[in-house]
């Protein structure tokens, strides 16, 4: 399937979904509106709200704050996850000692941590960043840990036979093996970094997309709530595109599916 055909099909899915939504919220079916506009709004009202936000410029301040919080959470959580994942994979005794504690912390509901971070770090950006870091870290950590652990012993033995030291093995064997796992986790982590920032804003802040959604919800502005969610979704897609570009640059050595079949 060509890239243009794929993009066309993706757009078609969005158009159909919006058309069905508009129909069910505006056209009576058997004498009844199936999705009452008061509870579900409709695409036209949601689109109008988004246009109003951007035309008035009110959205930019909130977007920049959420972007900054998300990037910080993504970078800090990813770097920490990669470093600790490598360390645990290369130090089995350390991994065995800390294993129950890692699982215990990972099992904690992150929403419970949000008020604690707010208490410790205040209502500024760092309480939102801390929440995002707790979401991103474990996703990257477990993937990098698994990626390094699954390096083939045959490849390692061949490398040692060729005279590679530990530093060379790390660069030429362990790191390439972990990269695929790491980028797989980063695509998921993008969304979680934004979720951490937005949930933190929703629970307590004076700006950001989460704040906009919370304010709209407080006055029963359903169109505003959906508008905030759509802007947030587009926001995540744009960041994920940046991760994809970085992945293509760093994984140029990896064969494509077509090359593999050839």
PDB file of C-alpha atoms in Angstrom:
ATOM      1  CA  UNK A   1       0.000   0.000   0.000  1.00  0.00           C
ATOM      2  CA  UNK A   2       1.425   3.373  -1.013  1.00  0.00           C
ATOM      3  CA  UNK A   3       1.846   6.178   1.500  1.00  0.00           C
ATOM      4  CA  UNK A   4      -0.741   8.362  -0.260  1.00  0.00           C
ATOM      5  CA  UNK A   5      -3.305   5.534  -0.297  1.00  0.00           C
ATOM      6  CA  UNK A   6      -2.741   4.887   3.406  1.00  0.00           C
ATOM      7  CA  UNK A   7      -3.155   8.583   4.220  1.00  0.00           C
ATOM      8  CA  UNK A   8      -6.339   8.721   2.157  1.00  0.00           C
ATOM      9  CA  UNK A   9      -7.823   5.730   3.999  1.00  0.00           C
ATOM     10  CA  UNK A  10      -6.889   7.236   7.375  1.00  0.00           C
ATOM     11  CA  UNK A  11      -8.607  10.511   6.429  1.00  0.00           C
ATOM     12  CA  UNK A  12     -11.631   8.574   5.189  1.00  0.00           C
ATOM     13  CA  UNK A  13     -12.015   6.869   8.580  1.00  0.00           C
ATOM     14  CA  UNK A  14     -11.944  10.275  10.300  1.00  0.00           C
ATOM     15  CA  UNK A  15     -14.476  11.781   7.875  1.00  0.00           C
ATOM     16  CA  UNK A  16     -16.877   8.856   8.263  1.00  0.00           C
ATOM     17  CA  UNK A  17     -16.617   8.931  12.059  1.00  0.00           C
ATOM     18  CA  UNK A  18     -17.307  12.695  12.160  1.00  0.00           C
ATOM     19  CA  UNK A  19     -20.197  12.341   9.719  1.00  0.00           C
ATOM     20  CA  UNK A  20     -21.817   9.608  11.837  1.00  0.00           C
ATOM     21  CA  UNK A  21     -21.318  11.707  14.971  1.00  0.00           C
ATOM     22  CA  UNK A  22     -22.916  14.761  13.303  1.00  0.00           C
ATOM     23  CA  UNK A  23     -25.819  12.664  12.021  1.00  0.00           C
ATOM     24  CA  UNK A  24     -26.586  11.012  15.353  1.00  0.00           C
ATOM     25  CA  UNK A  25     -26.518  14.322  17.243  1.00  0.00           C
ATOM     26  CA  UNK A  26     -28.650  16.350  14.796  1.00  0.00           C
ATOM     27  CA  UNK A  27     -30.965  14.034  12.831  1.00  0.00           C
ATOM     28  CA  UNK A  28     -33.832  12.220  14.599  1.00  0.00           C
ATOM     29  CA  UNK A  29     -33.871   8.449  14.115  1.00  0.00           C
ATOM     30  CA  UNK A  30     -37.358   6.979  14.648  1.00  0.00           C
ATOM     31  CA  UNK A  31     -38.383  10.322  16.110  1.00  0.00           C
ATOM     32  CA  UNK A  32     -35.537  10.540  18.619  1.00  0.00           C
ATOM     33  CA  UNK A  33     -32.022  12.059  18.669  1.00  0.00           C
ATOM     34  CA  UNK A  34     -29.804   9.122  19.619  1.00  0.00           C
ATOM     35  CA  UNK A  35     -26.949  11.281  20.946  1.00  0.00           C
ATOM     36  CA  UNK A  36     -28.359  14.352  22.744  1.00  0.00           C
ATOM     37  CA  UNK A  37     -26.227  17.411  21.826  1.00  0.00           C
ATOM     38  CA  UNK A  38     -26.180  18.587  25.451  1.00  0.00           C
ATOM     39  CA  UNK A  39     -24.137  15.522  26.392  1.00  0.00           C
ATOM     40  CA  UNK A  40     -22.290  14.788  23.132  1.00  0.00           C
ATOM     41  CA  UNK A  41     -22.110  18.161  21.345  1.00  0.00           C
ATOM     42  CA  UNK A  42     -21.418  17.775  17.582  1.00  0.00           C
ATOM     43  CA  UNK A  43     -18.439  18.127  15.220  1.00  0.00           C
ATOM     44  CA  UNK A  44     -19.505  21.549  13.900  1.00  0.00           C
ATOM     45  CA  UNK A  45     -19.696  23.098  17.386  1.00  0.00           C
ATOM     46  CA  UNK A  46     -16.440  21.429  18.406  1.00  0.00           C
ATOM     47  CA  UNK A  47     -14.714  22.672  15.236  1.00  0.00           C
ATOM     48  CA  UNK A  48     -16.072  26.174  15.830  1.00  0.00           C
ATOM     49  CA  UNK A  49     -14.648  26.158  19.348  1.00  0.00           C
ATOM     50  CA  UNK A  50     -11.209  25.064  18.086  1.00  0.00           C
ATOM     51  CA  UNK A  51     -11.239  27.792  15.395  1.00  0.00           C
ATOM     52  CA  UNK A  52     -12.278  30.361  18.025  1.00  0.00           C
ATOM     53  CA  UNK A  53      -9.394  29.356  20.309  1.00  0.00           C
ATOM     54  CA  UNK A  54      -6.805  29.630  17.569  1.00  0.00           C
ATOM     55  CA  UNK A  55      -8.206  32.777  15.932  1.00  0.00           C
ATOM     56  CA  UNK A  56      -8.298  34.613  19.264  1.00  0.00           C
ATOM     57  CA  UNK A  57      -4.859  33.286  20.228  1.00  0.00           C
ATOM     58  CA  UNK A  58      -6.036  32.083  23.640  1.00  0.00           C
ATOM     59  CA  UNK A  59      -4.901  28.505  22.955  1.00  0.00           C
ATOM     60  CA  UNK A  60      -1.208  29.250  22.319  1.00  0.00           C
ATOM     61  CA  UNK A  61      -0.302  29.990  25.925  1.00  0.00           C
ATOM     62  CA  UNK A  62      -1.875  26.723  27.068  1.00  0.00           C
ATOM     63  CA  UNK A  63      -0.311  24.710  24.227  1.00  0.00           C
ATOM     64  CA  UNK A  64       3.185  25.995  24.968  1.00  0.00           C
ATOM     65  CA  UNK A  65       2.903  25.174  28.675  1.00  0.00           C
ATOM     66  CA  UNK A  66       1.601  21.646  28.010  1.00  0.00           C
ATOM     67  CA  UNK A  67       4.252  21.141  25.302  1.00  0.00           C
ATOM     68  CA  UNK A  68       7.032  22.201  27.650  1.00  0.00           C
ATOM     69  CA  UNK A  69       5.780  19.941  30.450  1.00  0.00           C
ATOM     70  CA  UNK A  70       5.369  17.002  28.062  1.00  0.00           C
ATOM     71  CA  UNK A  71       8.826  17.380  26.510  1.00  0.00           C
ATOM     72  CA  UNK A  72      10.514  17.588  29.906  1.00  0.00           C
ATOM     73  CA  UNK A  73       8.615  14.529  31.169  1.00  0.00           C
ATOM     74  CA  UNK A  74       9.365  12.624  27.962  1.00  0.00           C
ATOM     75  CA  UNK A  75      13.089  13.439  27.914  1.00  0.00           C
ATOM     76  CA  UNK A  76      13.753  12.932  31.638  1.00  0.00           C
ATOM     77  CA  UNK A  77      11.665   9.754  31.851  1.00  0.00           C
ATOM     78  CA  UNK A  78      13.160   8.284  28.663  1.00  0.00           C
ATOM     79  CA  UNK A  79      16.788   9.004  29.574  1.00  0.00           C
ATOM     80  CA  UNK A  80      16.306   7.637  33.083  1.00  0.00           C
ATOM     81  CA  UNK A  81      14.506   4.563  31.726  1.00  0.00           C
ATOM     82  CA  UNK A  82      17.287   3.832  29.215  1.00  0.00           C
ATOM     83  CA  UNK A  83      20.094   4.254  31.751  1.00  0.00           C
ATOM     84  CA  UNK A  84      18.458   2.210  34.508  1.00  0.00           C
ATOM     85  CA  UNK A  85      17.272  -0.410  32.016  1.00  0.00           C
ATOM     86  CA  UNK A  86      20.820  -0.901  30.712  1.00  0.00           C
ATOM     87  CA  UNK A  87      22.214  -0.986  34.249  1.00  0.00           C
ATOM     88  CA  UNK A  88      19.743  -3.600  35.486  1.00  0.00           C
ATOM     89  CA  UNK A  89      20.198  -5.757  32.374  1.00  0.00           C
ATOM     90  CA  UNK A  90      23.990  -5.730  32.762  1.00  0.00           C
ATOM     91  CA  UNK A  91      23.875  -6.223  36.544  1.00  0.00           C
ATOM     92  CA  UNK A  92      21.592  -9.212  37.265  1.00  0.00           C
ATOM     93  CA  UNK A  93      22.238  -9.088  41.011  1.00  0.00           C
ATOM     94  CA  UNK A  94      21.163  -5.450  41.206  1.00  0.00           C
ATOM     95  CA  UNK A  95      18.049  -6.285  39.151  1.00  0.00           C
ATOM     96  CA  UNK A  96      17.195  -9.198  41.448  1.00  0.00           C
ATOM     97  CA  UNK A  97      17.520  -7.043  44.590  1.00  0.00           C
ATOM     98  CA  UNK A  98      15.373  -4.186  43.278  1.00  0.00           C
ATOM     99  CA  UNK A  99      12.869  -6.293  41.310  1.00  0.00           C
ATOM    100  CA  UNK A 100      10.050  -6.335  43.932  1.00  0.00           C
ATOM    101  CA  UNK A 101      10.424  -2.602  44.574  1.00  0.00           C
ATOM    102  CA  UNK A 102      10.284  -1.736  40.878  1.00  0.00           C
ATOM    103  CA  UNK A 103       7.120  -3.815  40.480  1.00  0.00           C
ATOM    104  CA  UNK A 104       5.590  -2.277  43.605  1.00  0.00           C
ATOM    105  CA  UNK A 105       6.206   1.314  42.452  1.00  0.00           C
ATOM    106  CA  UNK A 106       5.015   0.530  38.927  1.00  0.00           C
ATOM    107  CA  UNK A 107       1.751  -0.842  40.337  1.00  0.00           C
ATOM    108  CA  UNK A 108       0.892   2.429  42.095  1.00  0.00           C
ATOM    109  CA  UNK A 109      -1.968   4.348  40.430  1.00  0.00           C
ATOM    110  CA  UNK A 110      -0.388   7.491  38.988  1.00  0.00           C
ATOM    111  CA  UNK A 111      -3.465   9.614  39.705  1.00  0.00           C
ATOM    112  CA  UNK A 112      -2.827   9.012  43.408  1.00  0.00           C
ATOM    113  CA  UNK A 113       0.671  10.444  42.996  1.00  0.00           C
ATOM    114  CA  UNK A 114      -0.533  13.668  41.361  1.00  0.00           C
ATOM    115  CA  UNK A 115      -1.728  15.365  44.610  1.00  0.00           C
ATOM    116  CA  UNK A 116       1.490  14.264  46.346  1.00  0.00           C
ATOM    117  CA  UNK A 117       3.648  15.827  43.621  1.00  0.00           C
ATOM    118  CA  UNK A 118       1.536  18.979  43.830  1.00  0.00           C
ATOM    119  CA  UNK A 119       2.114  19.094  47.588  1.00  0.00           C
ATOM    120  CA  UNK A 120       5.872  18.577  47.182  1.00  0.00           C
ATOM    121  CA  UNK A 121       6.536  20.664  44.069  1.00  0.00           C
ATOM    122  CA  UNK A 122       3.679  23.167  44.024  1.00  0.00           C
ATOM    123  CA  UNK A 123       1.264  24.107  41.243  1.00  0.00           C
ATOM    124  CA  UNK A 124       4.023  24.957  38.748  1.00  0.00           C
ATOM    125  CA  UNK A 125       5.222  22.823  35.860  1.00  0.00           C
ATOM    126  CA  UNK A 126       7.443  20.484  37.890  1.00  0.00           C
ATOM    127  CA  UNK A 127       4.590  18.653  39.597  1.00  0.00           C
ATOM    128  CA  UNK A 128       3.191  17.857  36.120  1.00  0.00           C
ATOM    129  CA  UNK A 129       6.627  16.882  34.834  1.00  0.00           C
ATOM    130  CA  UNK A 130       7.139  14.533  37.795  1.00  0.00           C
ATOM    131  CA  UNK A 131       3.818  12.807  37.099  1.00  0.00           C
ATOM    132  CA  UNK A 132       4.714  12.410  33.431  1.00  0.00           C
ATOM    133  CA  UNK A 133       8.146  11.019  34.314  1.00  0.00           C
ATOM    134  CA  UNK A 134       6.598   8.265  36.449  1.00  0.00           C
ATOM    135  CA  UNK A 135       4.500   7.206  33.447  1.00  0.00           C
ATOM    136  CA  UNK A 136       7.283   7.356  30.850  1.00  0.00           C
ATOM    137  CA  UNK A 137      10.089   5.863  32.933  1.00  0.00           C
ATOM    138  CA  UNK A 138       8.628   2.402  33.471  1.00  0.00           C
ATOM    139  CA  UNK A 139       7.542   1.968  29.851  1.00  0.00           C
ATOM    140  CA  UNK A 140      11.056   2.724  28.578  1.00  0.00           C
ATOM    141  CA  UNK A 141      12.775   0.903  31.430  1.00  0.00           C
ATOM    142  CA  UNK A 142      11.024  -2.441  30.893  1.00  0.00           C
ATOM    143  CA  UNK A 143      11.510  -2.335  27.114  1.00  0.00           C
ATOM    144  CA  UNK A 144      15.210  -1.451  27.254  1.00  0.00           C
ATOM    145  CA  UNK A 145      15.788  -4.028  29.976  1.00  0.00           C
ATOM    146  CA  UNK A 146      14.114  -6.720  27.860  1.00  0.00           C
ATOM    147  CA  UNK A 147      15.935  -5.611  24.710  1.00  0.00           C
ATOM    148  CA  UNK A 148      19.356  -5.921  26.324  1.00  0.00           C
ATOM    149  CA  UNK A 149      18.476  -9.206  28.038  1.00  0.00           C
ATOM    150  CA  UNK A 150      17.435 -10.770  24.733  1.00  0.00           C
ATOM    151  CA  UNK A 151      20.754 -10.186  22.971  1.00  0.00           C
ATOM    152  CA  UNK A 152      21.761 -13.487  21.379  1.00  0.00           C
ATOM    153  CA  UNK A 153      24.510 -15.324  23.271  1.00  0.00           C
ATOM    154  CA  UNK A 154      25.847 -16.505  19.911  1.00  0.00           C
ATOM    155  CA  UNK A 155      26.311 -12.903  18.771  1.00  0.00           C
ATOM    156  CA  UNK A 156      28.031 -12.049  22.053  1.00  0.00           C
ATOM    157  CA  UNK A 157      30.353 -15.065  21.804  1.00  0.00           C
ATOM    158  CA  UNK A 158      31.233 -14.170  18.215  1.00  0.00           C
ATOM    159  CA  UNK A 159      31.995 -10.623  19.260  1.00  0.00           C
ATOM    160  CA  UNK A 160      34.281 -11.781  22.053  1.00  0.00           C
ATOM    161  CA  UNK A 161      36.026 -14.180  19.664  1.00  0.00           C
ATOM    162  CA  UNK A 162      36.746 -11.194  17.414  1.00  0.00           C
ATOM    163  CA  UNK A 163      38.383  -9.435  20.356  1.00  0.00           C
ATOM    164  CA  UNK A 164      35.655  -6.998  21.348  1.00  0.00           C
ATOM    165  CA  UNK A 165      35.888  -5.575  24.838  1.00  0.00           C
ATOM    166  CA  UNK A 166      32.848  -4.665  26.958  1.00  0.00           C
ATOM    167  CA  UNK A 167      32.748  -1.107  25.642  1.00  0.00           C
ATOM    168  CA  UNK A 168      32.739  -2.309  22.036  1.00  0.00           C
ATOM    169  CA  UNK A 169      30.089  -4.923  22.810  1.00  0.00           C
ATOM    170  CA  UNK A 170      27.963  -2.203  24.364  1.00  0.00           C
ATOM    171  CA  UNK A 171      28.275  -0.001  21.279  1.00  0.00           C
ATOM    172  CA  UNK A 172      27.996  -2.602  18.528  1.00  0.00           C
ATOM    173  CA  UNK A 173      25.814  -5.331  20.081  1.00  0.00           C
ATOM    174  CA  UNK A 174      23.841  -4.266  23.148  1.00  0.00           C
ATOM    175  CA  UNK A 175      22.928  -0.760  22.002  1.00  0.00           C
ATOM    176  CA  UNK A 176      21.625  -1.740  18.509  1.00  0.00           C
ATOM    177  CA  UNK A 177      19.637  -4.570  20.089  1.00  0.00           C
ATOM    178  CA  UNK A 178      18.009  -2.213  22.584  1.00  0.00           C
ATOM    179  CA  UNK A 179      17.271   0.550  20.055  1.00  0.00           C
ATOM    180  CA  UNK A 180      14.333  -1.234  18.411  1.00  0.00           C
ATOM    181  CA  UNK A 181      12.783  -1.967  21.808  1.00  0.00           C
ATOM    182  CA  UNK A 182      13.500   1.566  22.989  1.00  0.00           C
ATOM    183  CA  UNK A 183      11.806   3.295  20.048  1.00  0.00           C
ATOM    184  CA  UNK A 184       8.850   0.953  20.334  1.00  0.00           C
ATOM    185  CA  UNK A 185       8.427   2.170  23.899  1.00  0.00           C
ATOM    186  CA  UNK A 186       9.017   5.820  22.984  1.00  0.00           C
ATOM    187  CA  UNK A 187       6.010   5.869  20.652  1.00  0.00           C
ATOM    188  CA  UNK A 188       3.853   4.775  23.591  1.00  0.00           C
ATOM    189  CA  UNK A 189       5.670   7.094  25.989  1.00  0.00           C
ATOM    190  CA  UNK A 190       4.806  10.190  23.938  1.00  0.00           C
ATOM    191  CA  UNK A 191       1.143   9.777  24.755  1.00  0.00           C
ATOM    192  CA  UNK A 192       1.824   9.013  28.401  1.00  0.00           C
ATOM    193  CA  UNK A 193       4.047  12.088  28.791  1.00  0.00           C
ATOM    194  CA  UNK A 194       1.209  14.257  27.534  1.00  0.00           C
ATOM    195  CA  UNK A 195      -1.309  12.383  29.702  1.00  0.00           C
ATOM    196  CA  UNK A 196       0.830  13.037  32.773  1.00  0.00           C
ATOM    197  CA  UNK A 197       1.035  16.752  31.996  1.00  0.00           C
ATOM    198  CA  UNK A 198      -2.679  17.098  31.224  1.00  0.00           C
ATOM    199  CA  UNK A 199      -3.868  15.094  34.247  1.00  0.00           C
ATOM    200  CA  UNK A 200      -1.646  17.218  36.487  1.00  0.00           C
ATOM    201  CA  UNK A 201      -3.082  20.384  34.933  1.00  0.00           C
ATOM    202  CA  UNK A 202      -6.609  19.045  35.293  1.00  0.00           C
ATOM    203  CA  UNK A 203      -6.144  18.410  39.007  1.00  0.00           C
ATOM    204  CA  UNK A 204      -4.539  21.748  39.780  1.00  0.00           C
ATOM    205  CA  UNK A 205      -3.089  24.500  37.569  1.00  0.00           C
ATOM    206  CA  UNK A 206      -3.781  27.907  36.081  1.00  0.00           C
ATOM    207  CA  UNK A 207      -2.854  27.109  32.481  1.00  0.00           C
ATOM    208  CA  UNK A 208      -2.432  24.267  29.991  1.00  0.00           C
ATOM    209  CA  UNK A 209      -4.722  22.053  27.921  1.00  0.00           C
ATOM    210  CA  UNK A 210      -5.804  20.158  31.032  1.00  0.00           C
ATOM    211  CA  UNK A 211      -6.814  23.467  32.607  1.00  0.00           C
ATOM    212  CA  UNK A 212      -8.864  24.389  29.505  1.00  0.00           C
ATOM    213  CA  UNK A 213     -10.666  21.047  29.583  1.00  0.00           C
ATOM    214  CA  UNK A 214     -11.315  21.344  33.323  1.00  0.00           C
ATOM    215  CA  UNK A 215     -12.716  24.865  32.913  1.00  0.00           C
ATOM    216  CA  UNK A 216     -15.006  23.763  30.069  1.00  0.00           C
ATOM    217  CA  UNK A 217     -16.229  20.806  32.099  1.00  0.00           C
ATOM    218  CA  UNK A 218     -16.932  23.066  35.068  1.00  0.00           C
ATOM    219  CA  UNK A 219     -19.488  25.090  33.083  1.00  0.00           C
ATOM    220  CA  UNK A 220     -20.931  22.063  31.203  1.00  0.00           C
ATOM    221  CA  UNK A 221     -19.342  23.214  27.934  1.00  0.00           C
ATOM    222  CA  UNK A 222     -19.264  19.812  26.215  1.00  0.00           C
ATOM    223  CA  UNK A 223     -18.029  21.322  22.945  1.00  0.00           C
ATOM    224  CA  UNK A 224     -15.096  22.857  24.823  1.00  0.00           C
ATOM    225  CA  UNK A 225     -14.255  19.508  26.442  1.00  0.00           C
ATOM    226  CA  UNK A 226     -14.262  17.707  23.082  1.00  0.00           C
ATOM    227  CA  UNK A 227     -12.330  20.572  21.470  1.00  0.00           C
ATOM    228  CA  UNK A 228      -9.630  20.252  24.130  1.00  0.00           C
ATOM    229  CA  UNK A 229      -9.431  16.496  23.548  1.00  0.00           C
ATOM    230  CA  UNK A 230      -9.126  16.934  19.770  1.00  0.00           C
ATOM    231  CA  UNK A 231      -6.364  19.523  20.129  1.00  0.00           C
ATOM    232  CA  UNK A 232      -4.646  17.199  22.581  1.00  0.00           C
ATOM    233  CA  UNK A 233      -4.875  14.279  20.131  1.00  0.00           C
ATOM    234  CA  UNK A 234      -3.384  16.331  17.285  1.00  0.00           C
ATOM    235  CA  UNK A 235      -0.698  17.499  19.686  1.00  0.00           C
ATOM    236  CA  UNK A 236       0.300  13.883  20.487  1.00  0.00           C
ATOM    237  CA  UNK A 237       0.374  12.911  16.805  1.00  0.00           C
ATOM    238  CA  UNK A 238       2.768  15.760  15.988  1.00  0.00           C
ATOM    239  CA  UNK A 239       5.160  14.771  18.783  1.00  0.00           C
ATOM    240  CA  UNK A 240       4.981  11.124  17.710  1.00  0.00           C
ATOM    241  CA  UNK A 241       5.934  12.168  14.173  1.00  0.00           C
ATOM    242  CA  UNK A 242       9.094  13.705  15.619  1.00  0.00           C
ATOM    243  CA  UNK A 243       9.923  10.410  17.342  1.00  0.00           C
ATOM    244  CA  UNK A 244       9.339   8.557  14.056  1.00  0.00           C
ATOM    245  CA  UNK A 245      11.767  10.849  12.219  1.00  0.00           C
ATOM    246  CA  UNK A 246      14.419  10.256  14.887  1.00  0.00           C
ATOM    247  CA  UNK A 247      13.801   6.508  14.687  1.00  0.00           C
ATOM    248  CA  UNK A 248      14.352   6.483  10.924  1.00  0.00           C
ATOM    249  CA  UNK A 249      17.618   8.375  11.320  1.00  0.00           C
ATOM    250  CA  UNK A 250      18.984   6.095  14.050  1.00  0.00           C
ATOM    251  CA  UNK A 251      17.723   2.768  12.687  1.00  0.00           C
ATOM    252  CA  UNK A 252      18.852   3.148   9.073  1.00  0.00           C
ATOM    253  CA  UNK A 253      20.667  -0.180   9.397  1.00  0.00           C
ATOM    254  CA  UNK A 254      17.429  -2.087  10.032  1.00  0.00           C
ATOM    255  CA  UNK A 255      16.036  -3.777   6.887  1.00  0.00           C
ATOM    256  CA  UNK A 256      12.512  -2.934   5.814  1.00  0.00           C
ATOM    257  CA  UNK A 257       9.792  -5.558   5.521  1.00  0.00           C
ATOM    258  CA  UNK A 258      10.138  -5.550   1.720  1.00  0.00           C
ATOM    259  CA  UNK A 259      13.897  -6.080   1.940  1.00  0.00           C
ATOM    260  CA  UNK A 260      13.393  -8.905   4.430  1.00  0.00           C
ATOM    261  CA  UNK A 261      11.054 -10.727   2.027  1.00  0.00           C
ATOM    262  CA  UNK A 262      13.524 -10.231  -0.825  1.00  0.00           C
TER     263      UNK A 262
END
